[in-house]
Amino acid sequence: MENTKKKNGDYYTIDLLHIAKALWHRAWLIILCAVIVAAVGFSIAAFAITPTYTSSIMLYVNNSSFSVGNTSFSITASEISAAQSLVKTYVVMLQNRTTLEMVIEKADLPYNHRQLGGMLSAASVNDTEVLQITATSTDPYEAADIVNCVAEVLPVRIAEIIEGASMEVVDYGAVNLQKVAPSITKYTMIGGVLGGLVSAMILAVFAVLDDTIHDEDYITQTYEYPILAKIPNLLSSGSKNYGYQSYYKVHSNIE
């Protein structure tokens, strides 16, 4: 199978079969590169990257009627979109600077509100009125302390702003000693795939740039010139060197 391209008026032929053979003959090198880079990925994930841990709480968003100023709202179980909007409102209030500073003060954290905001994530659970808040930290105990402080601060903060609104804690945060990142398996697999692909690409480029005449098939496929003669390899062993061996024997007898 061949792929032909044109450049500056000349035609160059890329022999895909030649490339495939070159990769097959150097398969051991591709595997070796894949193993080496996979080992590098494993080492980075296991020793170079600080592991992170998470802890989560669940809060139930009260769907009873409430008011903000002179405007009243009523959210029922059938009004799912309205309930989702309410949960999104509470998420915005969680990321508020004042709320975060209250959590920092209560938990005595060595972060500013921007850093703490980057450690927190919140979303509704399966499009319900249950809000899940997750804290990510390099210390599993710190992650649990953060979300539990949020569980104490956020309901009070919301009640101060939105009249009649309330939140109830469904589940407090627990210490989770199972790290969530980095994934050693993921890093190892990505390293192995990248090592194999990059080494295969480099070998393919060398095969394309290789203009050495390896056999007569290369000449017939690359050029339109007829083959007038073939020089045998006199240094290799086998039946193909019969002429050389016969010459050597006759020359020895004459001497």
Short mmCIF file of N, CA, C and O in Angstrom, two decimals, residues 92-223:
data_model
loop_
_atom_site.label_atom_id
_atom_site.label_comp_id
_atom_site.label_asym_id
_atom_site.label_seq_id
_atom_site.Cartn_x
_atom_site.Cartn_y
_atom_site.Cartn_z
N VAL A 92 -24.13 30.23 44.82
CA VAL A 92 -23.52 31.55 44.66
C VAL A 92 -23.26 32.19 46.02
O VAL A 92 -22.20 32.81 46.24
N MET A 93 -24.18 32.02 46.92
CA MET A 93 -23.99 32.59 48.27
C MET A 93 -22.87 31.88 49.01
O MET A 93 -22.18 32.49 49.84
N LEU A 94 -22.66 30.61 48.73
CA LEU A 94 -21.55 29.88 49.35
C LEU A 94 -20.21 30.46 48.90
O LEU A 94 -19.28 30.59 49.70
N GLN A 95 -20.12 30.84 47.61
CA GLN A 95 -18.87 31.36 47.07
C GLN A 95 -18.69 32.85 47.35
O GLN A 95 -17.70 33.43 46.92
N ASN A 96 -19.60 33.44 48.09
CA ASN A 96 -19.49 34.84 48.44
C ASN A 96 -18.31 35.07 49.37
O ASN A 96 -18.00 34.24 50.22
N ARG A 97 -17.63 36.21 49.21
CA ARG A 97 -16.44 36.49 50.02
C ARG A 97 -16.75 36.51 51.52
O ARG A 97 -16.01 35.95 52.33
N THR A 98 -17.87 37.13 51.88
CA THR A 98 -18.21 37.20 53.31
C THR A 98 -18.44 35.82 53.90
O THR A 98 -17.97 35.51 55.01
N THR A 99 -19.16 34.98 53.17
CA THR A 99 -19.42 33.61 53.66
C THR A 99 -18.12 32.84 53.81
O THR A 99 -17.90 32.16 54.82
N LEU A 100 -17.24 32.94 52.85
CA LEU A 100 -15.96 32.22 52.91
C LEU A 100 -15.10 32.74 54.06
O LEU A 100 -14.43 31.94 54.74
N GLU A 101 -15.10 34.02 54.28
CA GLU A 101 -14.31 34.57 55.39
C GLU A 101 -14.86 34.11 56.73
O GLU A 101 -14.10 33.89 57.69
N MET A 102 -16.17 33.94 56.82
CA MET A 102 -16.77 33.41 58.06
C MET A 102 -16.32 31.97 58.29
O MET A 102 -16.03 31.57 59.43
N VAL A 103 -16.25 31.17 57.22
CA VAL A 103 -15.78 29.79 57.34
C VAL A 103 -14.31 29.77 57.72
O VAL A 103 -13.88 28.96 58.57
N ILE A 104 -13.51 30.64 57.12
CA ILE A 104 -12.07 30.70 57.45
C ILE A 104 -11.87 31.04 58.91
O ILE A 104 -11.03 30.43 59.60
N GLU A 105 -12.62 31.99 59.40
CA GLU A 105 -12.47 32.39 60.80
C GLU A 105 -12.92 31.28 61.75
O GLU A 105 -12.25 31.02 62.77
N LYS A 106 -14.01 30.63 61.41
CA LYS A 106 -14.53 29.59 62.31
C LYS A 106 -13.63 28.36 62.33
O LYS A 106 -13.40 27.76 63.38
N ALA A 107 -13.09 27.98 61.16
CA ALA A 107 -12.23 26.79 61.09
C ALA A 107 -10.76 27.12 61.32
O ALA A 107 -9.94 26.20 61.36
N ASP A 108 -10.43 28.41 61.45
CA ASP A 108 -9.05 28.85 61.65
C ASP A 108 -8.15 28.31 60.53
O ASP A 108 -7.15 27.60 60.78
N LEU A 109 -8.51 28.67 59.30
CA LEU A 109 -7.79 28.15 58.13
C LEU A 109 -6.73 29.14 57.66
O LEU A 109 -6.93 30.36 57.72
N PRO A 110 -5.60 28.64 57.15
CA PRO A 110 -4.53 29.52 56.68
C PRO A 110 -4.70 29.92 55.21
O PRO A 110 -3.74 29.94 54.44
N TYR A 111 -5.92 30.23 54.80
CA TYR A 111 -6.20 30.57 53.41
C TYR A 111 -6.95 31.90 53.35
O TYR A 111 -7.55 32.33 54.34
N ASN A 112 -6.92 32.52 52.16
CA ASN A 112 -7.80 33.66 51.93
C ASN A 112 -9.06 33.16 51.25
O ASN A 112 -9.19 31.97 50.94
N HIS A 113 -10.00 34.06 51.01
CA HIS A 113 -11.29 33.61 50.49
C HIS A 113 -11.19 33.06 49.07
O HIS A 113 -11.96 32.17 48.70
N ARG A 114 -10.23 33.54 48.28
CA ARG A 114 -10.07 33.02 46.92
C ARG A 114 -9.54 31.58 46.96
O ARG A 114 -9.99 30.71 46.20
N GLN A 115 -8.58 31.34 47.83
CA GLN A 115 -8.03 29.99 47.95
C GLN A 115 -9.08 29.01 48.46
O GLN A 115 -9.20 27.89 47.95
N LEU A 116 -9.83 29.42 49.45
CA LEU A 116 -10.87 28.54 49.99
C LEU A 116 -11.96 28.29 48.95
O LEU A 116 -12.48 27.17 48.83
N GLY A 117 -12.31 29.33 48.19
CA GLY A 117 -13.31 29.16 47.14
C GLY A 117 -12.89 28.14 46.10
O GLY A 117 -13.72 27.39 45.57
N GLY A 118 -11.58 28.08 45.79
CA GLY A 118 -11.10 27.09 44.85
C GLY A 118 -11.11 25.68 45.41
O GLY A 118 -11.06 24.71 44.63
N MET A 119 -11.16 25.54 46.72
CA MET A 119 -11.18 24.22 47.35
C MET A 119 -12.60 23.68 47.51
O MET A 119 -12.77 22.50 47.82
N LEU A 120 -13.60 24.52 47.29
CA LEU A 120 -14.99 24.11 47.50
C LEU A 120 -15.72 23.96 46.16
O LEU A 120 -15.50 24.74 45.22
N SER A 121 -16.57 22.97 46.08
CA SER A 121 -17.45 22.79 44.94
C SER A 121 -18.82 22.38 45.46
O SER A 121 -18.93 21.70 46.49
N ALA A 122 -19.87 22.81 44.75
CA ALA A 122 -21.23 22.52 45.20
C ALA A 122 -22.13 22.29 44.00
O ALA A 122 -21.96 22.93 42.94
N ALA A 123 -23.09 21.39 44.15
CA ALA A 123 -24.05 21.09 43.09
C ALA A 123 -25.22 20.34 43.70
O ALA A 123 -25.10 19.71 44.76
N SER A 124 -26.35 20.39 43.00
CA SER A 124 -27.51 19.64 43.47
C SER A 124 -27.32 18.16 43.17
O SER A 124 -26.64 17.78 42.22
N VAL A 125 -27.93 17.33 43.97
CA VAL A 125 -27.82 15.88 43.82
C VAL A 125 -28.97 15.39 42.96
O VAL A 125 -30.14 15.45 43.37
N ASN A 126 -28.65 14.93 41.75
CA ASN A 126 -29.65 14.37 40.83
C ASN A 126 -30.82 15.32 40.61
O ASN A 126 -31.99 14.90 40.57
N ASP A 127 -30.51 16.60 40.45
CA ASP A 127 -31.53 17.62 40.17
C ASP A 127 -32.60 17.67 41.25
O ASP A 127 -33.79 17.91 40.96
N THR A 128 -32.22 17.44 42.48
CA THR A 128 -33.16 17.52 43.60
C THR A 128 -32.86 18.78 44.41
O THR A 128 -32.04 19.61 44.03
N GLU A 129 -33.54 18.91 45.53
CA GLU A 129 -33.33 20.06 46.41
C GLU A 129 -32.27 19.76 47.46
O GLU A 129 -32.15 20.49 48.45
N VAL A 130 -31.50 18.71 47.25
CA VAL A 130 -30.39 18.39 48.15
C VAL A 130 -29.11 18.95 47.55
O VAL A 130 -28.76 18.66 46.41
N LEU A 131 -28.44 19.77 48.33
CA LEU A 131 -27.21 20.42 47.89
C LEU A 131 -26.02 19.68 48.49
O LEU A 131 -25.95 19.50 49.71
N GLN A 132 -25.10 19.26 47.64
CA GLN A 132 -23.89 18.59 48.09
C GLN A 132 -22.71 19.55 47.95
O GLN A 132 -22.47 20.09 46.87
N ILE A 133 -21.99 19.73 49.04
CA ILE A 133 -20.81 20.61 49.06
C ILE A 133 -19.59 19.76 49.37
O ILE A 133 -19.59 18.99 50.34
N THR A 134 -18.56 19.88 48.55
CA THR A 134 -17.36 19.07 48.69
C THR A 134 -16.14 19.96 48.86
O THR A 134 -16.00 20.96 48.13
N ALA A 135 -15.29 19.60 49.79
CA ALA A 135 -14.03 20.31 50.01
C ALA A 135 -12.88 19.40 49.61
O ALA A 135 -12.88 18.21 49.94
N THR A 136 -11.91 19.95 48.92
CA THR A 136 -10.73 19.21 48.49
C THR A 136 -9.50 19.81 49.14
O THR A 136 -9.28 21.03 49.05
N SER A 137 -8.69 18.96 49.76
CA SER A 137 -7.51 19.44 50.47
C SER A 137 -6.44 18.36 50.46
O SER A 137 -6.72 17.18 50.21
N THR A 138 -5.21 18.77 50.72
CA THR A 138 -4.12 17.81 50.84
C THR A 138 -4.14 17.10 52.19
O THR A 138 -3.39 16.15 52.39
N ASP A 139 -4.99 17.56 53.08
CA ASP A 139 -5.15 16.95 54.41
C ASP A 139 -6.59 16.46 54.53
O ASP A 139 -7.52 17.27 54.47
N PRO A 140 -6.81 15.16 54.69
CA PRO A 140 -8.19 14.66 54.77
C PRO A 140 -8.94 15.20 55.98
O PRO A 140 -10.17 15.40 55.91
N TYR A 141 -8.24 15.45 57.08
CA TYR A 141 -8.90 15.98 58.27
C TYR A 141 -9.30 17.44 58.06
O TYR A 141 -10.35 17.89 58.54
N GLU A 142 -8.47 18.18 57.34
CA GLU A 142 -8.81 19.57 57.04
C GLU A 142 -10.02 19.65 56.13
O GLU A 142 -10.88 20.53 56.30
N ALA A 143 -10.10 18.76 55.15
CA ALA A 143 -11.25 18.75 54.25
C ALA A 143 -12.54 18.52 55.01
O ALA A 143 -13.56 19.18 54.76
N ALA A 144 -12.53 17.60 55.98
CA ALA A 144 -13.73 17.35 56.78
C ALA A 144 -14.07 18.54 57.66
O ALA A 144 -15.25 18.90 57.81
N ASP A 145 -13.07 19.20 58.23
CA ASP A 145 -13.33 20.38 59.06
C ASP A 145 -13.95 21.51 58.25
O ASP A 145 -14.84 22.21 58.73
N ILE A 146 -13.47 21.68 57.03
CA ILE A 146 -13.98 22.77 56.19
C ILE A 146 -15.46 22.59 55.90
O ILE A 146 -16.27 23.51 56.07
N VAL A 147 -15.84 21.41 55.41
CA VAL A 147 -17.26 21.21 55.04
C VAL A 147 -18.17 21.23 56.26
O VAL A 147 -19.31 21.69 56.18
N ASN A 148 -17.69 20.76 57.39
CA ASN A 148 -18.52 20.80 58.60
C ASN A 148 -18.70 22.24 59.09
O ASN A 148 -19.77 22.58 59.63
N CYS A 149 -17.69 23.09 58.90
CA CYS A 149 -17.85 24.50 59.23
C CYS A 149 -18.81 25.18 58.25
O CYS A 149 -19.58 26.06 58.64
N VAL A 150 -18.76 24.77 56.99
CA VAL A 150 -19.71 25.29 56.01
C VAL A 150 -21.13 24.92 56.41
O VAL A 150 -22.07 25.73 56.28
N ALA A 151 -21.31 23.70 56.92
CA ALA A 151 -22.64 23.25 57.35
C ALA A 151 -23.18 24.10 58.49
O ALA A 151 -24.40 24.22 58.66
N GLU A 152 -22.30 24.69 59.27
CA GLU A 152 -22.74 25.55 60.38
C GLU A 152 -22.94 26.99 59.92
O GLU A 152 -23.85 27.68 60.40
N VAL A 153 -22.09 27.45 59.01
CA VAL A 153 -22.10 28.86 58.63
C VAL A 153 -23.15 29.15 57.55
O VAL A 153 -23.89 30.14 57.65
N LEU A 154 -23.25 28.32 56.52
CA LEU A 154 -24.09 28.64 55.38
C LEU A 154 -25.57 28.76 55.71
O LEU A 154 -26.22 29.72 55.26
N PRO A 155 -26.18 27.85 56.48
CA PRO A 155 -27.61 28.03 56.80
C PRO A 155 -27.90 29.33 57.53
O PRO A 155 -28.92 29.99 57.26
N VAL A 156 -27.00 29.71 58.43
CA VAL A 156 -27.19 30.96 59.16
C VAL A 156 -27.07 32.15 58.21
O VAL A 156 -27.84 33.11 58.28
N ARG A 157 -26.07 32.09 57.35
CA ARG A 157 -25.84 33.16 56.39
C ARG A 157 -27.03 33.33 55.45
O ARG A 157 -27.47 34.45 55.17
N ILE A 158 -27.61 32.23 54.97
CA ILE A 158 -28.77 32.29 54.07
C ILE A 158 -30.00 32.82 54.80
O ILE A 158 -30.77 33.61 54.26
N ALA A 159 -30.18 32.38 56.04
CA ALA A 159 -31.34 32.84 56.81
C ALA A 159 -31.27 34.35 57.06
O ALA A 159 -32.31 35.02 57.16
N GLU A 160 -30.07 34.90 57.15
CA GLU A 160 -29.92 36.34 57.36
C GLU A 160 -30.27 37.14 56.10
O GLU A 160 -30.74 38.28 56.20
N ILE A 161 -30.07 36.54 54.94
CA ILE A 161 -30.28 37.27 53.70
C ILE A 161 -31.68 37.04 53.14
O ILE A 161 -32.35 37.98 52.71
N ILE A 162 -32.13 35.78 53.13
CA ILE A 162 -33.41 35.42 52.53
C ILE A 162 -34.39 35.10 53.65
O ILE A 162 -34.23 34.12 54.39
N GLU A 163 -35.41 35.91 53.76
CA GLU A 163 -36.40 35.73 54.83
C GLU A 163 -37.21 34.45 54.60
O GLU A 163 -37.73 34.21 53.51
N GLY A 164 -37.28 33.63 55.60
CA GLY A 164 -38.06 32.40 55.54
C GLY A 164 -37.32 31.22 54.96
O GLY A 164 -37.86 30.11 54.94
N ALA A 165 -36.10 31.45 54.44
CA ALA A 165 -35.33 30.34 53.86
C ALA A 165 -34.62 29.57 54.96
O ALA A 165 -34.24 30.13 55.99
N SER A 166 -34.44 28.28 54.72
CA SER A 166 -33.74 27.45 55.70
C SER A 166 -33.08 26.28 55.01
O SER A 166 -33.47 25.89 53.90
N MET A 167 -32.09 25.74 55.67
CA MET A 167 -31.38 24.56 55.18
C MET A 167 -31.18 23.61 56.34
O MET A 167 -30.91 24.03 57.47
N GLU A 168 -31.32 22.34 56.07
CA GLU A 168 -31.11 21.31 57.08
C GLU A 168 -29.98 20.39 56.65
O GLU A 168 -29.87 20.03 55.47
N VAL A 169 -29.16 20.01 57.60
CA VAL A 169 -28.03 19.13 57.31
C VAL A 169 -28.53 17.70 57.16
O VAL A 169 -29.12 17.14 58.09
N VAL A 170 -28.31 17.13 56.01
CA VAL A 170 -28.68 15.74 55.76
C VAL A 170 -27.55 14.81 56.18
O VAL A 170 -27.78 13.76 56.76
N ASP A 171 -26.33 15.20 55.87
CA ASP A 171 -25.17 14.34 56.17
C ASP A 171 -23.96 15.22 56.41
O ASP A 171 -23.66 16.10 55.59
N TYR A 172 -23.27 15.01 57.53
CA TYR A 172 -22.06 15.76 57.84
C TYR A 172 -20.86 15.13 57.13
O TYR A 172 -20.89 13.97 56.70
N GLY A 173 -19.80 15.91 57.06
CA GLY A 173 -18.59 15.43 56.40
C GLY A 173 -17.81 14.47 57.28
O GLY A 173 -17.71 14.67 58.49
N ALA A 174 -17.26 13.44 56.67
CA ALA A 174 -16.45 12.45 57.38
C ALA A 174 -15.04 12.46 56.81
O ALA A 174 -14.81 12.87 55.66
N VAL A 175 -14.09 12.03 57.61
CA VAL A 175 -12.70 11.96 57.18
C VAL A 175 -12.54 10.80 56.21
O VAL A 175 -12.83 9.64 56.56
N ASN A 176 -12.11 11.10 55.00
CA ASN A 176 -11.92 10.09 53.96
C ASN A 176 -10.42 9.99 53.66
O ASN A 176 -9.83 10.90 53.07
N LEU A 177 -9.82 8.88 54.07
CA LEU A 177 -8.39 8.69 53.89
C LEU A 177 -8.03 8.16 52.51
O LEU A 177 -6.84 7.95 52.23
N GLN A 178 -9.03 7.91 51.67
CA GLN A 178 -8.78 7.44 50.31
C GLN A 178 -8.54 8.65 49.40
O GLN A 178 -9.43 9.47 49.21
N LYS A 179 -7.36 8.78 48.86
CA LYS A 179 -7.04 9.95 48.04
C LYS A 179 -7.82 9.90 46.73
O LYS A 179 -8.13 8.83 46.19
N VAL A 180 -8.13 11.07 46.21
CA VAL A 180 -8.88 11.18 44.96
C VAL A 180 -7.97 11.54 43.79
O VAL A 180 -8.34 11.34 42.63
N ALA A 181 -6.81 12.07 44.08
CA ALA A 181 -5.87 12.44 43.01
C ALA A 181 -4.46 12.50 43.62
O ALA A 181 -4.31 12.78 44.81
N PRO A 182 -3.44 12.21 42.83
CA PRO A 182 -3.52 11.78 41.43
C PRO A 182 -3.80 10.28 41.32
O PRO A 182 -3.53 9.53 42.26
N SER A 183 -4.30 9.86 40.16
CA SER A 183 -4.56 8.45 39.90
C SER A 183 -3.30 7.81 39.33
O SER A 183 -2.87 8.15 38.23
N ILE A 184 -2.70 6.90 40.10
CA ILE A 184 -1.47 6.25 39.64
C ILE A 184 -1.74 5.43 38.38
O ILE A 184 -0.94 5.43 37.44
N THR A 185 -2.87 4.76 38.34
CA THR A 185 -3.21 3.96 37.16
C THR A 185 -3.35 4.83 35.92
O THR A 185 -2.84 4.50 34.84
N LYS A 186 -4.01 5.97 36.06
CA LYS A 186 -4.22 6.87 34.93
C LYS A 186 -2.89 7.43 34.43
O LYS A 186 -2.64 7.45 33.22
N TYR A 187 -2.05 7.88 35.33
CA TYR A 187 -0.76 8.44 34.93
C TYR A 187 0.11 7.38 34.26
O TYR A 187 0.81 7.66 33.28
N THR A 188 0.08 6.16 34.78
CA THR A 188 0.88 5.09 34.20
C THR A 188 0.40 4.74 32.80
O THR A 188 1.21 4.57 31.87
N MET A 189 -0.91 4.64 32.62
CA MET A 189 -1.46 4.30 31.30
C MET A 189 -1.18 5.40 30.28
O MET A 189 -0.78 5.13 29.14
N ILE A 190 -1.37 6.65 30.69
CA ILE A 190 -1.10 7.77 29.78
C ILE A 190 0.37 7.80 29.39
O ILE A 190 0.73 8.02 28.23
N GLY A 191 1.26 7.57 30.38
CA GLY A 191 2.68 7.53 30.07
C GLY A 191 3.04 6.43 29.10
O GLY A 191 3.82 6.64 28.17
N GLY A 192 2.46 5.25 29.29
CA GLY A 192 2.75 4.14 28.38
C GLY A 192 2.27 4.41 26.97
O GLY A 192 2.97 4.15 25.99
N VAL A 193 1.05 4.97 26.84
CA VAL A 193 0.50 5.26 25.52
C VAL A 193 1.32 6.34 24.82
O VAL A 193 1.67 6.22 23.63
N LEU A 194 1.66 7.40 25.55
CA LEU A 194 2.46 8.48 24.96
C LEU A 194 3.84 7.99 24.55
O LEU A 194 4.34 8.33 23.46
N GLY A 195 4.47 7.19 25.41
CA GLY A 195 5.79 6.66 25.07
C GLY A 195 5.76 5.81 23.82
O GLY A 195 6.64 5.93 22.96
N GLY A 196 4.75 4.94 23.71
CA GLY A 196 4.65 4.10 22.52
C GLY A 196 4.35 4.88 21.26
O GLY A 196 4.96 4.66 20.21
N LEU A 197 3.42 5.86 21.35
CA LEU A 197 3.05 6.64 20.17
C LEU A 197 4.20 7.52 19.69
O LEU A 197 4.48 7.59 18.49
N VAL A 198 4.85 8.20 20.62
CA VAL A 198 5.93 9.11 20.23
C VAL A 198 7.09 8.34 19.60
O VAL A 198 7.65 8.74 18.57
N SER A 199 7.47 7.21 20.22
CA SER A 199 8.56 6.42 19.66
C SER A 199 8.18 5.86 18.29
O SER A 199 9.01 5.82 17.37
N ALA A 200 6.92 5.43 18.11
CA ALA A 200 6.49 4.92 16.81
C ALA A 200 6.50 6.02 15.76
O ALA A 200 6.89 5.79 14.60
N MET A 201 6.10 7.24 16.12
CA MET A 201 6.12 8.35 15.18
C MET A 201 7.54 8.69 14.76
O MET A 201 7.81 8.95 13.58
N ILE A 202 8.45 8.68 15.72
CA ILE A 202 9.86 8.99 15.40
C ILE A 202 10.43 7.92 14.47
O ILE A 202 11.10 8.24 13.48
N LEU A 203 10.16 6.67 14.75
CA LEU A 203 10.64 5.60 13.88
C LEU A 203 10.02 5.68 12.50
O LEU A 203 10.68 5.39 11.49
N ALA A 204 8.75 6.07 12.43
CA ALA A 204 8.10 6.21 11.13
C ALA A 204 8.73 7.33 10.31
O ALA A 204 8.92 7.20 9.10
N VAL A 205 9.08 8.44 10.98
CA VAL A 205 9.74 9.54 10.28
C VAL A 205 11.10 9.10 9.75
O VAL A 205 11.47 9.40 8.60
N PHE A 206 11.87 8.39 10.57
CA PHE A 206 13.16 7.89 10.11
C PHE A 206 12.99 6.93 8.94
O PHE A 206 13.82 6.91 8.01
N ALA A 207 11.94 6.11 8.96
CA ALA A 207 11.70 5.18 7.86
C ALA A 207 11.36 5.92 6.57
O ALA A 207 11.78 5.51 5.48
N VAL A 208 10.60 7.01 6.68
CA VAL A 208 10.26 7.79 5.49
C VAL A 208 11.49 8.48 4.92
O VAL A 208 11.68 8.55 3.70
N LEU A 209 12.34 9.00 5.81
CA LEU A 209 13.54 9.71 5.36
C LEU A 209 14.67 8.78 4.93
O LEU A 209 15.66 9.25 4.36
N ASP A 210 14.53 7.50 5.20
CA ASP A 210 15.57 6.54 4.85
C ASP A 210 15.52 6.27 3.34
O ASP A 210 14.57 5.68 2.82
N ASP A 211 16.56 6.73 2.62
CA ASP A 211 16.62 6.51 1.18
C ASP A 211 17.64 5.44 0.80
O ASP A 211 18.09 5.36 -0.34
N THR A 212 18.02 4.63 1.77
CA THR A 212 18.96 3.55 1.50
C THR A 212 18.29 2.46 0.67
O THR A 212 17.14 2.08 0.92
N ILE A 213 19.01 1.93 -0.33
CA ILE A 213 18.48 0.85 -1.15
C ILE A 213 18.69 -0.47 -0.42
O ILE A 213 19.81 -0.93 -0.25
N HIS A 214 17.61 -1.04 0.03
CA HIS A 214 17.69 -2.28 0.80
C HIS A 214 17.59 -3.52 -0.09
O HIS A 214 18.18 -4.54 0.22
N ASP A 215 16.82 -3.47 -1.15
CA ASP A 215 16.65 -4.62 -2.03
C ASP A 215 16.18 -4.12 -3.40
O ASP A 215 15.97 -2.92 -3.62
N GLU A 216 16.05 -5.05 -4.34
CA GLU A 216 15.65 -4.68 -5.69
C GLU A 216 14.21 -4.22 -5.75
O GLU A 216 13.82 -3.45 -6.64
N ASP A 217 13.37 -4.66 -4.82
CA ASP A 217 11.99 -4.20 -4.80
C ASP A 217 11.91 -2.70 -4.57
O ASP A 217 11.02 -2.03 -5.09
N TYR A 218 12.83 -2.19 -3.74
CA TYR A 218 12.84 -0.75 -3.47
C TYR A 218 13.08 0.03 -4.77
O TYR A 218 12.48 1.07 -5.00
N ILE A 219 13.98 -0.47 -5.63
CA ILE A 219 14.30 0.22 -6.89
C ILE A 219 13.11 0.17 -7.85
O ILE A 219 12.74 1.18 -8.44
N THR A 220 12.51 -0.99 -7.98
CA THR A 220 11.40 -1.13 -8.92
C THR A 220 10.17 -0.34 -8.48
O THR A 220 9.40 0.14 -9.31
N GLN A 221 9.98 -0.20 -7.19
CA GLN A 221 8.82 0.53 -6.69
C GLN A 221 9.06 2.03 -6.64
O GLN A 221 8.12 2.81 -6.74
N THR A 222 10.32 2.44 -6.49
CA THR A 222 10.62 3.85 -6.34
C THR A 222 10.96 4.52 -7.67
O THR A 222 10.57 5.64 -7.94
N TYR A 223 11.73 3.79 -8.49
CA TYR A 223 12.16 4.36 -9.77
C TYR A 223 11.62 3.50 -10.93
O TYR A 223 11.16 2.39 -10.74
#
